[in-house]
Structures are given as structure tokens and as C-alpha cells.
Tab-separated table of C-alpha atoms in Angstrom:
chain	number	residue	atom	x	y	z
A	269	MET	CA	-7.334	-18.406	-4.258
A	270	HIS	CA	-10.302	-19.379	-2.727
A	271	THR	CA	-10.486	-17.655	1.021
A	272	SER	CA	-13.012	-18.411	3.587
A	273	SER	CA	-14.434	-15.137	4.482
A	274	ASP	CA	-14.305	-16.730	8.576
A	275	SER	CA	-10.483	-16.710	8.065
A	276	LEU	CA	-10.110	-13.161	7.213
A	277	PRO	CA	-9.543	-10.578	9.827
A	278	ARG	CA	-12.500	-7.831	9.308
A	279	HIS	CA	-9.416	-5.187	9.527
A	280	VAL	CA	-6.083	-4.843	8.460
A	281	LEU	CA	-3.362	-1.710	8.823
A	282	VAL	CA	-1.537	-1.846	5.189
A	283	THR	CA	2.202	0.127	5.954
A	284	GLY	CA	3.144	1.422	2.300
A	285	ALA	CA	-0.224	1.632	1.062
A	286	ALA	CA	0.759	4.178	-1.865
A	287	GLY	CA	3.675	2.430	-3.117
A	288	LEU	CA	3.090	-0.386	-6.335
A	289	LEU	CA	2.797	-3.504	-3.708
A	290	GLY	CA	0.706	-1.518	-0.802
A	291	ARG	CA	-1.725	-0.438	-3.618
A	292	ALA	CA	-2.135	-3.829	-5.132
A	293	VAL	CA	-2.627	-5.216	-1.193
A	294	VAL	CA	-5.384	-2.851	-0.516
A	295	GLY	CA	-7.167	-3.664	-3.625
A	296	HIS	CA	-6.954	-7.360	-2.898
A	297	LEU	CA	-8.133	-6.520	0.751
A	298	ARG	CA	-11.284	-4.746	-0.558
A	299	GLU	CA	-12.093	-7.028	-2.993
A	300	LEU	CA	-12.306	-9.729	0.021
A	301	GLY	CA	-14.668	-7.354	1.910
A	302	VAL	CA	-11.979	-6.415	4.332
A	303	GLY	CA	-11.555	-3.004	5.758
A	304	VAL	CA	-8.705	-1.415	5.410
A	305	THR	CA	-6.022	1.764	7.275
A	306	ALA	CA	-3.348	2.660	4.789
A	307	MET	CA	-1.145	4.255	6.098
A	308	LEU	CA	1.495	6.098	3.885
A	309	TYR	CA	4.460	8.253	4.809
A	310	HIS	CA	3.008	11.490	2.708
A	311	ARG	CA	-0.134	12.549	0.663
A	312	GLY	CA	1.415	12.297	-3.132
A	313	GLU	CA	-0.343	12.173	-6.549
A	314	VAL	CA	-1.544	8.432	-5.658
A	315	GLU	CA	-4.947	8.370	-4.244
A	316	VAL	CA	-5.426	4.912	-1.879
A	317	GLU	CA	-8.864	4.067	-1.462
A	318	ALA	CA	-8.949	2.855	1.935
A	319	GLU	CA	-12.147	3.056	4.997
A	320	ARG	CA	-8.752	5.103	7.123
A	321	VAL	CA	-5.582	6.825	5.560
A	322	VAL	CA	-3.110	7.913	8.088
A	323	VAL	CA	-0.046	9.873	7.501
A	324	GLY	CA	3.285	9.902	8.815
A	325	ASN	CA	6.523	8.957	10.388
A	326	MET	CA	6.755	5.452	11.350
A	327	MET	CA	9.599	6.856	13.491
A	328	ASP	CA	6.572	8.558	15.955
A	329	ALA	CA	5.118	5.783	18.189
A	330	ALA	CA	2.301	7.229	19.168
A	331	PHE	CA	1.195	7.733	15.355
A	332	VAL	CA	2.080	4.013	15.012
A	333	ARG	CA	-0.014	3.033	18.101
A	334	ASP	CA	-2.956	5.398	16.805
A	335	ALA	CA	-2.802	3.121	13.063
A	336	VAL	CA	-2.890	0.442	14.340
A	337	ASP	CA	-5.419	0.940	16.771
A	338	GLY	CA	-8.526	-1.133	15.436
A	339	ALA	CA	-6.434	-3.813	13.156
A	340	ASP	CA	-6.701	-7.709	13.415
A	341	ALA	CA	-3.252	-7.799	11.312
A	342	VAL	CA	-0.586	-5.473	10.036
A	343	ILE	CA	0.770	-5.670	6.358
A	344	HIS	CA	4.104	-3.851	5.990
A	345	CYS	CA	4.584	-3.190	2.671
A	346	ALA	CA	6.564	0.289	3.315
A	347	ALA	CA	10.208	-0.249	2.112
A	348	LEU	CA	13.420	1.635	1.185
A	349	LYS	CA	12.725	3.663	-2.797
A	350	ALA	CA	14.561	2.286	-5.373
A	351	PRO	CA	17.531	5.319	-4.988
A	352	MET	CA	18.445	4.206	-1.796
A	353	MET	CA	18.961	0.682	-3.143
A	354	VAL	CA	21.926	2.010	-5.552
A	355	ARG	CA	23.084	4.115	-2.899
A	356	PRO	CA	23.833	3.145	0.629
A	357	PRO	CA	20.718	3.918	2.673
A	358	ARG	CA	21.073	7.133	4.957
A	359	ARG	CA	21.496	6.765	8.523
A	360	GLY	CA	18.169	5.956	9.856
A	361	SER	CA	16.478	5.130	6.953
A	362	LEU	CA	16.320	1.265	7.955
A	363	LYS	CA	14.964	1.968	11.144
A	364	ARG	CA	12.318	4.111	9.529
A	365	VAL	CA	10.916	1.108	7.448
A	366	ASP	CA	10.765	-1.212	10.462
A	367	GLY	CA	9.194	1.224	12.870
A	368	PRO	CA	5.712	-0.504	12.562
A	369	GLY	CA	7.816	-3.988	13.541
A	370	ARG	CA	9.159	-2.427	16.489
A	371	MET	CA	6.079	-1.051	17.974
A	372	LEU	CA	4.489	-4.181	17.382
A	373	ARG	CA	7.156	-6.231	19.386
A	374	GLN	CA	6.590	-3.787	22.298
A	375	PRO	CA	4.129	-5.179	25.002
A	376	SER	CA	0.989	-3.181	24.967
A	377	PRO	CA	-0.010	-1.673	28.687
A	378	GLY	CA	-1.061	-4.070	30.722
A	379	ASP	CA	0.410	-7.033	28.632
A	380	ARG	CA	3.940	-8.556	28.936
A	381	ARG	CA	4.099	-10.795	25.859
A	382	GLY	CA	3.839	-8.089	23.238
A	383	ARG	CA	1.487	-8.213	20.465
A	384	LEU	CA	3.429	-10.303	17.740
């Protein structure tokens, strides 16, 4: 796929950046020369190659606002882990995955439209 560098964002926030899909997205963006902020729920054994790595809970509004700061786009790769797909999700699990979506739909200070 050929993409014009003029149409690429300069910096992208990738949620779930330590997961299988997230790592692939981060790698592809870096190959294209796009800056990346990698959002992780916790530091694990996987090293994530990104300009900025933020670790925290998507339910924390201040954390998400800080993570989104400076990003021209968000690619949301965070998902429930495989065991959650076998058993019904615990209460609050689905909210945790949609944290950035809820934050982006909220208006920023002085903006009534929201970010999406």
C-alpha cells in the first residue's frame, strides 16, 4: 500500500500497543516515519518501540487526556484478553476498553463539538 507522507498524521496514539495487533500497528507507523505514543495498561514482558510510552488505566480521565495530548490521531487496538471472550466479561471490563472513545467524544475545554 502506497501512502503519501503528506496525508499521514505526524503523531498517533495507539491503545493496546503491547498486544499482537497494537505491536503490528506501532511497527507499521514507525516504518512510515509517524511518531507514536504507545498506551499500555501495564508494563509487561513485551518491549514497545515508541517515542513515548504511557502506562495507566483508560478509566482515568486525566491519564487519557495526557496520553492524547500531542496526537493527531488515535488508533484504538485495546481489547479484552482471550479468557474474557470465553467467560462473560466482569462488570466494568467493557468500559475499560472504551475509555479513550468516551474521552474523545467529550468536548475539550472551550470546544462544544467534541474531538470526534
